[in-house]
Coordinates of C-alpha atoms in Angstrom, one line a residue:
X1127 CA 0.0 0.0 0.0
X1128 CA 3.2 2.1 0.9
X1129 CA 5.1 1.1 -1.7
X1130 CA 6.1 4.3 -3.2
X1131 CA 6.8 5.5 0.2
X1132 CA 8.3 3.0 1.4
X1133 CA 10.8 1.3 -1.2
X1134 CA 12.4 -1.3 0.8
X1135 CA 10.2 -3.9 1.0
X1136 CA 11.5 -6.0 4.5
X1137 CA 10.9 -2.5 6.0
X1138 CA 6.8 -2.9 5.4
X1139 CA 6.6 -5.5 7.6
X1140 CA 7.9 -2.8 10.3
X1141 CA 4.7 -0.8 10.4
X1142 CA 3.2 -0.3 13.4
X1143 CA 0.9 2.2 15.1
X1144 CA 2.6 5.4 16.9
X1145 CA 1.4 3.6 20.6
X1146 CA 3.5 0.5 19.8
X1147 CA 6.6 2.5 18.7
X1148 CA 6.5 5.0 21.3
X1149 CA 6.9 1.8 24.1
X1150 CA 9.9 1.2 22.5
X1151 CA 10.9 4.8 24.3
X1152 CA 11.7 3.6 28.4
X1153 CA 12.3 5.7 30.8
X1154 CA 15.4 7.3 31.3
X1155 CA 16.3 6.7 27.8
X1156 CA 17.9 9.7 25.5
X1157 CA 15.9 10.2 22.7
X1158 CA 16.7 11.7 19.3
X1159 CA 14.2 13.6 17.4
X1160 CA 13.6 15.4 13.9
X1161 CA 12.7 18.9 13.8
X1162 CA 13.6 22.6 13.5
X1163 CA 12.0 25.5 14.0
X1164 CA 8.3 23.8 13.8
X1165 CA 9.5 22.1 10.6
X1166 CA 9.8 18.3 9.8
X1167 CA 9.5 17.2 13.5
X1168 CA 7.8 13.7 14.1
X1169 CA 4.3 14.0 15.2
X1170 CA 2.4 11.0 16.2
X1171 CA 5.2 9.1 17.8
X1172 CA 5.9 12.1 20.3
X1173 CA 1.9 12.6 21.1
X1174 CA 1.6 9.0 21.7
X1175 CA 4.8 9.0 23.9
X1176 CA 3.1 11.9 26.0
X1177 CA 0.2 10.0 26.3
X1178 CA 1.7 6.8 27.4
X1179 CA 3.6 9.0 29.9
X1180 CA 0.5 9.9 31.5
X1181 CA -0.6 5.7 32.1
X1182 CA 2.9 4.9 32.4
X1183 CA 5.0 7.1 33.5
X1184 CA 8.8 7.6 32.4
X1185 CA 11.4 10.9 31.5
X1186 CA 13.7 11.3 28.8
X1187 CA 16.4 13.4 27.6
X1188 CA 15.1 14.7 24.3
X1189 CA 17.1 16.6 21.8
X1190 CA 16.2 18.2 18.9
X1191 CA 17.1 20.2 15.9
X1192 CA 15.9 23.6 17.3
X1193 CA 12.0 24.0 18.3
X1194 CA 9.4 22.0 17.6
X1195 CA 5.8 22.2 16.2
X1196 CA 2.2 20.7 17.0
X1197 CA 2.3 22.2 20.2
X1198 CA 4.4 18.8 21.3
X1199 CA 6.8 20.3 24.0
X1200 CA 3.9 21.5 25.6
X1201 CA 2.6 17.8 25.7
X1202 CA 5.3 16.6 26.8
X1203 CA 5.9 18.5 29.4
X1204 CA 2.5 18.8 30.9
X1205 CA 3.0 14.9 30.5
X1206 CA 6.0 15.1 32.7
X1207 CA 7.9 13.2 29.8
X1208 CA 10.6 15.7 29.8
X1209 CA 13.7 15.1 32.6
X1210 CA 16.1 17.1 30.2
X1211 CA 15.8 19.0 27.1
X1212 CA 18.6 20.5 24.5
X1213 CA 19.3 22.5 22.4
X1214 CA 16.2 24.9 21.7
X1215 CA 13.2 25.3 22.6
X1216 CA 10.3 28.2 22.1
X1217 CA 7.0 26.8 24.2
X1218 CA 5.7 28.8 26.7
X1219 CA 4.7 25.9 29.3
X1220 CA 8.0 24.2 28.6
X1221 CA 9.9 28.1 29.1
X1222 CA 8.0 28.1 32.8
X1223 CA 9.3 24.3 33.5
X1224 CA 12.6 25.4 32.9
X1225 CA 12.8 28.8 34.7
X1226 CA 10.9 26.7 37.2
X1227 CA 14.0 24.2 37.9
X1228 CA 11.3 21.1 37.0
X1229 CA 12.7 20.7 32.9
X1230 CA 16.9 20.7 32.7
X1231 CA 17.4 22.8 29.4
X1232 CA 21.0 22.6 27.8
X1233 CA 21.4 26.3 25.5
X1234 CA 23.8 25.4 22.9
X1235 CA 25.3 26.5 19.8
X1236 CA 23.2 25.0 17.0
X1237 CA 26.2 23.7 15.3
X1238 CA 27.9 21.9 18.8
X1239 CA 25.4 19.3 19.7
X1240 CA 26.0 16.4 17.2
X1241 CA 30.0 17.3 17.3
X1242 CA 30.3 16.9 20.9
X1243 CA 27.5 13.9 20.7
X1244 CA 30.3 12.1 18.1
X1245 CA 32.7 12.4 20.3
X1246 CA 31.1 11.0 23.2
X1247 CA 31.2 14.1 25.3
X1248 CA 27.5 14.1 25.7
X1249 CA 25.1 11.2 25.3
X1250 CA 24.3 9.9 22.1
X1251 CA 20.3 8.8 21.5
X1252 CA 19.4 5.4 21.9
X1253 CA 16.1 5.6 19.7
X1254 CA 16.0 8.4 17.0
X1255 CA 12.6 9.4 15.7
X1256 CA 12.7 10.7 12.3
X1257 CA 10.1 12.2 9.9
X1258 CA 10.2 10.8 6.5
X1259 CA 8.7 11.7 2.8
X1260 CA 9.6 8.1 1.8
X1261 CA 12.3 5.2 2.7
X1262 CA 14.5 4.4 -0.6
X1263 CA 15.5 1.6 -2.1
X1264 CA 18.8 1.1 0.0
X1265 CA 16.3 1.9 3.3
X1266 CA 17.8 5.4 3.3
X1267 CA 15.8 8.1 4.9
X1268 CA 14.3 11.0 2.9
X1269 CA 13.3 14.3 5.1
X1270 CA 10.5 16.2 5.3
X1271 CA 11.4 20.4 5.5
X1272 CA 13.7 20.1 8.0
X1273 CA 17.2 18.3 8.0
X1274 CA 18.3 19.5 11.6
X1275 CA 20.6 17.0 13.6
X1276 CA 18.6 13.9 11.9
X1277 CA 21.8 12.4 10.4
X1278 CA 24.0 12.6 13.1
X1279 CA 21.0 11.2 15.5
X1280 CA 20.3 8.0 13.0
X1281 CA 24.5 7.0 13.0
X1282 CA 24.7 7.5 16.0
X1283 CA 21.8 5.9 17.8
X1284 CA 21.1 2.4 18.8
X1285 CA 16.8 1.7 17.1
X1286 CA 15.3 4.5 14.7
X1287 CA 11.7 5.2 14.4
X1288 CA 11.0 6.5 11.1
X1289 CA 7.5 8.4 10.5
X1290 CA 6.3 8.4 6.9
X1291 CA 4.5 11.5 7.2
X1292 CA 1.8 11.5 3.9
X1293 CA 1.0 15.2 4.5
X1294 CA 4.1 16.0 3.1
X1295 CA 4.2 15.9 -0.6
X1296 CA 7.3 13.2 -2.6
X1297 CA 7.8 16.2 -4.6
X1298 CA 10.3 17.4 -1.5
X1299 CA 12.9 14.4 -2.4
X1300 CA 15.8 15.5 -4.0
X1301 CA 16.1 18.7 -1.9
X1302 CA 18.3 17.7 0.8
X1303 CA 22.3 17.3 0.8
X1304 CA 23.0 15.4 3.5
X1305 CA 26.9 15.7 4.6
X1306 CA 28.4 14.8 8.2
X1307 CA 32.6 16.2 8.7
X1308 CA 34.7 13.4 9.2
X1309 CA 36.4 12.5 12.7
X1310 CA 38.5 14.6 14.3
X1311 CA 41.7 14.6 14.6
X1312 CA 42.7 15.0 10.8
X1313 CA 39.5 16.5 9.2
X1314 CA 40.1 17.9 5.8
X1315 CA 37.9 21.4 5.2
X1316 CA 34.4 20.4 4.4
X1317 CA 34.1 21.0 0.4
X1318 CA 31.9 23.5 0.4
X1319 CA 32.7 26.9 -1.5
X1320 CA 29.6 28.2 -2.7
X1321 CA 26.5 28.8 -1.6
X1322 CA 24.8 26.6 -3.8
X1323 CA 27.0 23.9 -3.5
X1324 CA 26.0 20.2 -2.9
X1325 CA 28.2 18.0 -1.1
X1326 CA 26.8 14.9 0.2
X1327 CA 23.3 12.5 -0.6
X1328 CA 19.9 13.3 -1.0
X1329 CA 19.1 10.8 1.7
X1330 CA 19.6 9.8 5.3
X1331 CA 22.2 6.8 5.3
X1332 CA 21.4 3.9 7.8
X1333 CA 21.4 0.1 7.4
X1334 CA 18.3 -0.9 7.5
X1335 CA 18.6 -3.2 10.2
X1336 CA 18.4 -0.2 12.3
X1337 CA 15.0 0.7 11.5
X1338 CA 12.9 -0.7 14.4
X1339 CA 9.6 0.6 13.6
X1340 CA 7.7 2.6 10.4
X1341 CA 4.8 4.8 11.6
X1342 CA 2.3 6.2 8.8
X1343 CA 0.7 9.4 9.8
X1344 CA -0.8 12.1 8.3
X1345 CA -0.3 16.1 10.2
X1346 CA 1.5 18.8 8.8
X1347 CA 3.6 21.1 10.6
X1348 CA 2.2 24.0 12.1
X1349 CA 2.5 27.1 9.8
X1350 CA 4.7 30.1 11.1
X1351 CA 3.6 32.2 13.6
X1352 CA 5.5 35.3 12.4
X1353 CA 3.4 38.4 11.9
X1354 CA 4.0 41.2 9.0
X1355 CA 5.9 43.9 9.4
X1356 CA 4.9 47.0 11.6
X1357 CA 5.8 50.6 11.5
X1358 CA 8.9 50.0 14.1
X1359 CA 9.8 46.4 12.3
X1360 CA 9.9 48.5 8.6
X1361 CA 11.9 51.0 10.5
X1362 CA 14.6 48.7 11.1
X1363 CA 14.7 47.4 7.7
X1364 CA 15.0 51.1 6.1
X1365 CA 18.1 51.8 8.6
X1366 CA 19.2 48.2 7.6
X1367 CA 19.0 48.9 3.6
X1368 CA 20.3 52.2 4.0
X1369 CA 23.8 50.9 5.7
X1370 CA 24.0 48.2 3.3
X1371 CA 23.6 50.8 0.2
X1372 CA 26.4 52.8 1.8
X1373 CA 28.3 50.0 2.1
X1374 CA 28.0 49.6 -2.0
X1375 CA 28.7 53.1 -2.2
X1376 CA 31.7 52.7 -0.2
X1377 CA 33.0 49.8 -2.7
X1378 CA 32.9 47.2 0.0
X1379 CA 30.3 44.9 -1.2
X1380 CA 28.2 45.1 -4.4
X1381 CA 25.1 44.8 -5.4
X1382 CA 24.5 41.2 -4.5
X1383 CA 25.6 42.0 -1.1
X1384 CA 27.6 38.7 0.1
X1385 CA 25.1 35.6 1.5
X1386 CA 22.7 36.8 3.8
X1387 CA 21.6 34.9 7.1
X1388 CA 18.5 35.8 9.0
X1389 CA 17.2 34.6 12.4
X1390 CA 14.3 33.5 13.1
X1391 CA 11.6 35.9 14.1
X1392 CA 9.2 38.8 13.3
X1393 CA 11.7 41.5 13.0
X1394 CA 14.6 39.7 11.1
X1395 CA 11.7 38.4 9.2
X1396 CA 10.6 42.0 8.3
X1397 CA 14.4 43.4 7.6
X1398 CA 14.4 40.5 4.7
X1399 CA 11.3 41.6 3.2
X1400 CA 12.9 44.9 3.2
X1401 CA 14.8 43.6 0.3
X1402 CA 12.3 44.0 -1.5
X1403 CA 11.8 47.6 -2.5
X1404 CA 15.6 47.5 -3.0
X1405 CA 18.0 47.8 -5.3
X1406 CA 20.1 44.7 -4.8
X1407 CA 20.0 41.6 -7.2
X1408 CA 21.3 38.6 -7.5
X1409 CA 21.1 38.0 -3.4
X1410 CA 21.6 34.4 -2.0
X1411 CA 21.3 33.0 1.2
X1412 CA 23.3 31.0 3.7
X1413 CA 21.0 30.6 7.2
X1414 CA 18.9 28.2 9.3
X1415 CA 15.7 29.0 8.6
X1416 CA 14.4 29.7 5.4
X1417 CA 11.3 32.1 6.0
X1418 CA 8.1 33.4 4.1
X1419 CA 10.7 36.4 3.0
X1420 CA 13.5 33.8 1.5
X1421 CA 10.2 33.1 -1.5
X1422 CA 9.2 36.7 -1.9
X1423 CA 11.9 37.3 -2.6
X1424 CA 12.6 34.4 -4.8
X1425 CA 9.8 35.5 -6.8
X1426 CA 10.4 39.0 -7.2
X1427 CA 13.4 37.7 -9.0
X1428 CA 16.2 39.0 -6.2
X1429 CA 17.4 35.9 -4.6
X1430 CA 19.3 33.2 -6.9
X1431 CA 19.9 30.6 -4.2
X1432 CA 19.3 30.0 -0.8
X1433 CA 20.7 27.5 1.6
X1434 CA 19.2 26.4 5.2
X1435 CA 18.3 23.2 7.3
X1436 CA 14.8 24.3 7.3
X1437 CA 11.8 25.7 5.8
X1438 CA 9.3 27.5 8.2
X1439 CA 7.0 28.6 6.7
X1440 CA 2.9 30.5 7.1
X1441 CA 0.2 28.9 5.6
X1442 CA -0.3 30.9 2.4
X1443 CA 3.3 30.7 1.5
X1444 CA 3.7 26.8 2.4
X1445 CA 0.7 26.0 0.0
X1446 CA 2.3 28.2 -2.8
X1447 CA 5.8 26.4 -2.1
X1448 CA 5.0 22.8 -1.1
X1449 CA 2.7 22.8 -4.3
X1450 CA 5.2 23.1 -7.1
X1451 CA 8.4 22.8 -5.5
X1452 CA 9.3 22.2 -8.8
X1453 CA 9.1 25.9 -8.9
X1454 CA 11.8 26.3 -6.6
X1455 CA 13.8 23.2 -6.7
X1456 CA 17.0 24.3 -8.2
X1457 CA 17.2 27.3 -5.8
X1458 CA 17.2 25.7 -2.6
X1459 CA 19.1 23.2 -0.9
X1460 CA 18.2 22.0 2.9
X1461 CA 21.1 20.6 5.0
X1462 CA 22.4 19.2 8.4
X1463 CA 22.3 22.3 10.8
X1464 CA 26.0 21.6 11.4
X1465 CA 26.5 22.5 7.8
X1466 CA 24.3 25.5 7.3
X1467 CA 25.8 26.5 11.0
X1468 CA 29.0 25.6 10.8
X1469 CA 31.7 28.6 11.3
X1470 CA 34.2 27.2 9.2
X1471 CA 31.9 27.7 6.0
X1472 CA 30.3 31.2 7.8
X1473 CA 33.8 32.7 8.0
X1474 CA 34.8 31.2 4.1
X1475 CA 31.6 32.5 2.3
X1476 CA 31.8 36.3 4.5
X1477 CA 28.4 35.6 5.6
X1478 CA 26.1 39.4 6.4
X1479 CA 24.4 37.6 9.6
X1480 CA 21.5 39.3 10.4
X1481 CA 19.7 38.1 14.3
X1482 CA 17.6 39.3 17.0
X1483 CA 18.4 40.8 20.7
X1484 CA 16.4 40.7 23.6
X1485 CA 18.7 43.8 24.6
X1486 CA 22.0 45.5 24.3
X1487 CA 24.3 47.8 26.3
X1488 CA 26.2 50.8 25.4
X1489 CA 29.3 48.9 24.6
X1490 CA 27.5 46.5 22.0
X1491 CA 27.5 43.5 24.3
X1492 CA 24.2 41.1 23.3
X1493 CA 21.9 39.2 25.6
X1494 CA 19.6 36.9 23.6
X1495 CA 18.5 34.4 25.8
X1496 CA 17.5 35.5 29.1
X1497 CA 15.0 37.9 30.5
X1498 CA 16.1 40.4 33.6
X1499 CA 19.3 38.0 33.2
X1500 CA 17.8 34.6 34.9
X1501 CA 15.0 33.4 33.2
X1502 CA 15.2 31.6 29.8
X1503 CA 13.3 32.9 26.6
X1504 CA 13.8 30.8 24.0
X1505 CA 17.8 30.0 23.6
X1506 CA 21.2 31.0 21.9
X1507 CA 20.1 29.0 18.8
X1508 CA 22.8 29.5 15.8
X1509 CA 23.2 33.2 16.4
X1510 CA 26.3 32.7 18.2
X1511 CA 27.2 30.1 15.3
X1512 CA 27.1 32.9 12.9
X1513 CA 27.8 36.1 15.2
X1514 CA 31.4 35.6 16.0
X1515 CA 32.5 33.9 12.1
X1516 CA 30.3 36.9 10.0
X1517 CA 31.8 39.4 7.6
X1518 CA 29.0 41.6 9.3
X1519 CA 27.3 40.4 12.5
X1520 CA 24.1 42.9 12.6
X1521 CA 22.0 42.7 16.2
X1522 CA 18.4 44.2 15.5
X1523 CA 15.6 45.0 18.3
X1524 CA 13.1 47.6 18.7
X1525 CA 14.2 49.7 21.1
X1526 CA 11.8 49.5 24.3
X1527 CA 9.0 46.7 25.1
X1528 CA 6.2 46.0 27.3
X1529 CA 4.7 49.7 26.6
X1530 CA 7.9 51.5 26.9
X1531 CA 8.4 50.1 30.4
X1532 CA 11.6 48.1 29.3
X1533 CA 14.7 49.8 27.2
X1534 CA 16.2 46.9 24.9
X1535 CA 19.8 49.0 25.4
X1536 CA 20.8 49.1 29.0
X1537 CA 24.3 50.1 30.8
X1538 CA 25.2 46.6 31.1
X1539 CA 23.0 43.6 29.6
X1540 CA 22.0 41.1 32.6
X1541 CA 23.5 38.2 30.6
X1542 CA 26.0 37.9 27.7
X1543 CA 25.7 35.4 24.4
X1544 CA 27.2 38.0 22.6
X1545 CA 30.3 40.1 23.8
X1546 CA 31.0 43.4 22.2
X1547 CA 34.2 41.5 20.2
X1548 CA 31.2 39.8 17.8
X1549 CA 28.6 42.9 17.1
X1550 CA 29.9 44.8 14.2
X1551 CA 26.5 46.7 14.0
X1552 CA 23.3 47.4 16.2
X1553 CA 19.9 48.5 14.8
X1554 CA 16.1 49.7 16.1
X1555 CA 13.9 51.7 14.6
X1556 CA 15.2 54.5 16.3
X1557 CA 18.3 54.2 14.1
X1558 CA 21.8 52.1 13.4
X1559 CA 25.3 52.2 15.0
X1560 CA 28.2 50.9 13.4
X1561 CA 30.5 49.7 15.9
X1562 CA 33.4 48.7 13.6
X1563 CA 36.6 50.2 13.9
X1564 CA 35.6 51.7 17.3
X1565 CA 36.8 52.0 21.2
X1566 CA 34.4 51.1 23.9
X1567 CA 33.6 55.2 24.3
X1568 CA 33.2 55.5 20.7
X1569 CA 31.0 52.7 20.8
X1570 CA 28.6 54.0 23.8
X1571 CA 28.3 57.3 21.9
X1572 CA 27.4 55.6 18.7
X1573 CA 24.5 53.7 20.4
X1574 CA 23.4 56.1 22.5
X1575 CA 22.7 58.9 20.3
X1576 CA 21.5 56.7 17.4
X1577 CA 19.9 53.6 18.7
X1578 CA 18.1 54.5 22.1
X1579 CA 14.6 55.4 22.3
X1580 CA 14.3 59.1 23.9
X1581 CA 12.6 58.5 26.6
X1582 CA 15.6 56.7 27.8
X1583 CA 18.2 58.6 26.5
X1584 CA 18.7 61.1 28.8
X1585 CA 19.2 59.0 31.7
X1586 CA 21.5 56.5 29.5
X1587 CA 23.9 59.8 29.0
X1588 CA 23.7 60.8 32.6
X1589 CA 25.6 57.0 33.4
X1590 CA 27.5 57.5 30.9
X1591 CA 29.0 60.6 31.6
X1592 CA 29.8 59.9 35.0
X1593 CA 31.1 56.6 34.5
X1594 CA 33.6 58.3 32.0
X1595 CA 34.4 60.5 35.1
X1596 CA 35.2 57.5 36.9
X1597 CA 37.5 56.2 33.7
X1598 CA 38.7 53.4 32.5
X1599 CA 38.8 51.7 29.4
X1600 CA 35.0 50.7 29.3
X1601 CA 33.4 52.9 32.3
X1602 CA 30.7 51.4 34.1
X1603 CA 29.5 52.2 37.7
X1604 CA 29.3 49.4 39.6
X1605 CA 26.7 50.0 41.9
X1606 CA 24.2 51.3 39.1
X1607 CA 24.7 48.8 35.6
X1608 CA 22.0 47.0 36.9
X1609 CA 19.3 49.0 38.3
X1610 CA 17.4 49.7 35.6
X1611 CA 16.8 45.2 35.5
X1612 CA 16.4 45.5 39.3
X1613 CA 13.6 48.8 39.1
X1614 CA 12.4 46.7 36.3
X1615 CA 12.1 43.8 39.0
X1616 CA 11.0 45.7 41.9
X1617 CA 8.8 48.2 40.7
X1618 CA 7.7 47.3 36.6
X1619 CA 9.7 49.9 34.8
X1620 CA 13.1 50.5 34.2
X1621 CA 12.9 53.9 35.2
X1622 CA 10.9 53.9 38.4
X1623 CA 12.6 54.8 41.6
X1624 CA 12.2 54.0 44.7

């Protein structure tokens, strides 16, 4: 019944519902799973694992690609399936079991996990769960829209569970290049030059003997949740543009820009469509995610190529894709986030890396991660991946939140992923700073007369200023490069005083 599915024919007799794979799953066991960024996770096996969790109960170490659709952390977690979780995650009851200690969460560098896994220095899965379009002939995997850690999970763990996903369409196969870096010691450079190189198969290797279960189902991911762009969000894309048409004009990149990488999100989302109403050409891309803005601008004829692990897309652009990928075929390429992460290829191809900040201080330092410095949003991600190896690293944020009662730049950020070494440029709607080239001073002038929002800005020159008075090479007052967090804390705005 499967057969074009499922090419292998020993493998049919491996069928089984999702409640008699997920038993395979025992407690304590470290489990492997598909998915990035709400794209090409596996869906029924996970549900059913929640719900046998409930009847029988058991934790696991789960690790991903990044997030995960269909609302399954949540179910997990409110299962009390999860004992530890890595590397990403974006749920809002999973976020509250980790800030509450009752979830360990792992923040990594998107490109780290399967490296250190490989070499043993954290646990490798004992059952993988993939998503499949189809099994080939050899019993090699296909993906769905998401490549993530999946062929690093099926060498190295013990049983895979492959789910044969019929929502998604066989038009997909042939997108992905699957390459894994050899051991190290002795690694040659991984063969990739340009950014529309491919490298490696088009399938998942794994003997087949592996497979321990094939699971049919039938749910597609869950469509993006990012919303268009707003008054501050198209802001931040005009400063954006702007900087990048002086930098043309300035004979330091041309038209085609050099491969752009976005983060996930609204506003990075928004800075992409941006390119729209430009007048570069002949753009490509070399990121995670590949959003709603990666097509439009496909289709306006701007971008020649783009390259990710993913595709995450909203529900009018995924029918318009997934519908005649043929379309689009010989423009894209999905691959192992170690690939699409990976510094060594970030630093070759001079990457423009575009990502998002929760807030930044006066000297450029970036805190992505965690709210009033202690509680976990979402996670590093592959920002940090790209950040430090970028021909350009660009942070973008609006400039306040929660009604004005928060400033996104601060005297000192309450926690670092970013240190003021990687952030070449910082951008709100208020305007951009271009840190390059400059002292710590230089630096907290740049941001604070072109980045803050004024209703901060006074007092953010009043600290400045008298922590110049104190000197040193990067003033700060002690005593006061937290307060605004702690007011924020105590009292529900930055500014209030006690």
């Amino acid at each position: 019944m499967y057969s074009d599915r499922i090419r292998l024919p020993s493998l049919l007799e491996k069928i089984m519902s999702a409640d008699e794979a997920a038993a395979l799953i025992q407690d304590g066991m470290t489990v492997g799973m598909s998915g990035f960024t709400r794209a090409g996770e596996a869906k029924a096996v996970p549900l059913a694992l929640a719900k046998l969790a409930t009847s029988s109960p058991r934790k696991i170490s789960l690790v991903t690609g990044a997030s995960l659709g269909n609302d399954l952390d949540k179910k997990l977690t409110e299962a009390g399936a999860l004992a530890r979780r890595m590397p990403f995650q974006v749920d809002n009851t999973l976020r509250k079991a980790i800030n509450e200690g009752k979830v360990l969460f792992v923040d990594q560098h998107l490109s780290e996990t399967v490296e250190q896994m490989r070499s043993k220095q954290i646990k490798a899965p004992d059952i993988a769960v993939i998503e499949a379009v189809a099994i080939t002939e050899e019993g090699h995997i296909v993906p769905t829209t998401s490549v993530g850690n999946s062929a690093s999970f099926v060498a190295e763990a013990k049983q895979v569970i492959v789910e044969i996903n019929l929502a998604h369409n066989l038009n997909l196969e042939g997108l992905h290049d699957i390459y894994i870096p050899a051991a190290r010691p002795g690694r040659g450079p991984v063969p990739l030059i340009n950014v529309d190189d491919r490298i490696g198969t088009k399938a998942i290797p794994v003997d087949p003997a592996k497979i321990a279960a094939v699971v049919i189902c039938d749910t597609p991911d869950s469509p993006s949740t990012v919303t268009p762009p707003d008054d501050e969000t198209q802001a931040i894309a005009d400063h954006l543009i702007a900087f990048l048409e002086r930098e043309v004009a300035a004979g330091r990149l041309t038209k085609s820009l050099l491969p752009l990488q976005a983060g996930i999100g609204s506003i990075a989302n928004a800075v992409m469509c941006g390119l729209l109403k430009s007048d570069f050409s002949g753009l490509t891309m070399y990121s995670e995610v590949l959003q709603d803005s990666t097509f439009e601008l496909i289709d306006a004829g701007k971008m020649d190529f783009a390259s990710g692990c993913s595709m995450t897309l909203s529900e009018e652009c995924g029918k318009r894709v997934f519908g005649n990928m043929e379309k689009y075929k010989d423009k894209l390429v999905l691959r192992p986030q170690e690939i699409s992460n990976l510094p060594e290829i970030a630093r070759r191809l001079g990457i423009i890396g575009v990502n998002t900040a929760l807030e930044f201080d006066i000297y450029g330092n970036v805190n992505s991660t965690h709210v009033g410095g202690t509680k976990m949003m979402n996670g590093i991600g592959g920002s940090g991946d790209f950040a430090r190896n970028a021909h350009t690293s660009i942070f973008v944020t609006k400039s306040i939140a929660k009604g004005g009662a928060i400033s996104s730049v601060v005297p000192m950020v309450g926690h670092v992923d970013h240190c003021e070494h990687d952030v070449d440029v910082v951008v709100t709607e208020q305007g951009l700073a271009d840190l390059r080239g400059l002292a710590p001073r230089e630096r907290a002038r740049a941001i604070i007369d072109n980045c803050v929002h004024p209703d901060y800005r006074a007092a953010l020159n009043d600290y400045f200023e008298r922590a110049c008075a104190k000197g040193g090479q990067t003033p700060h007052i002690l005593r006061e490069a937290l307060e605004w967090h702690i007011n924020l804390e105590e009292r529900g705005s930055m500014l209030a005083k006690g």
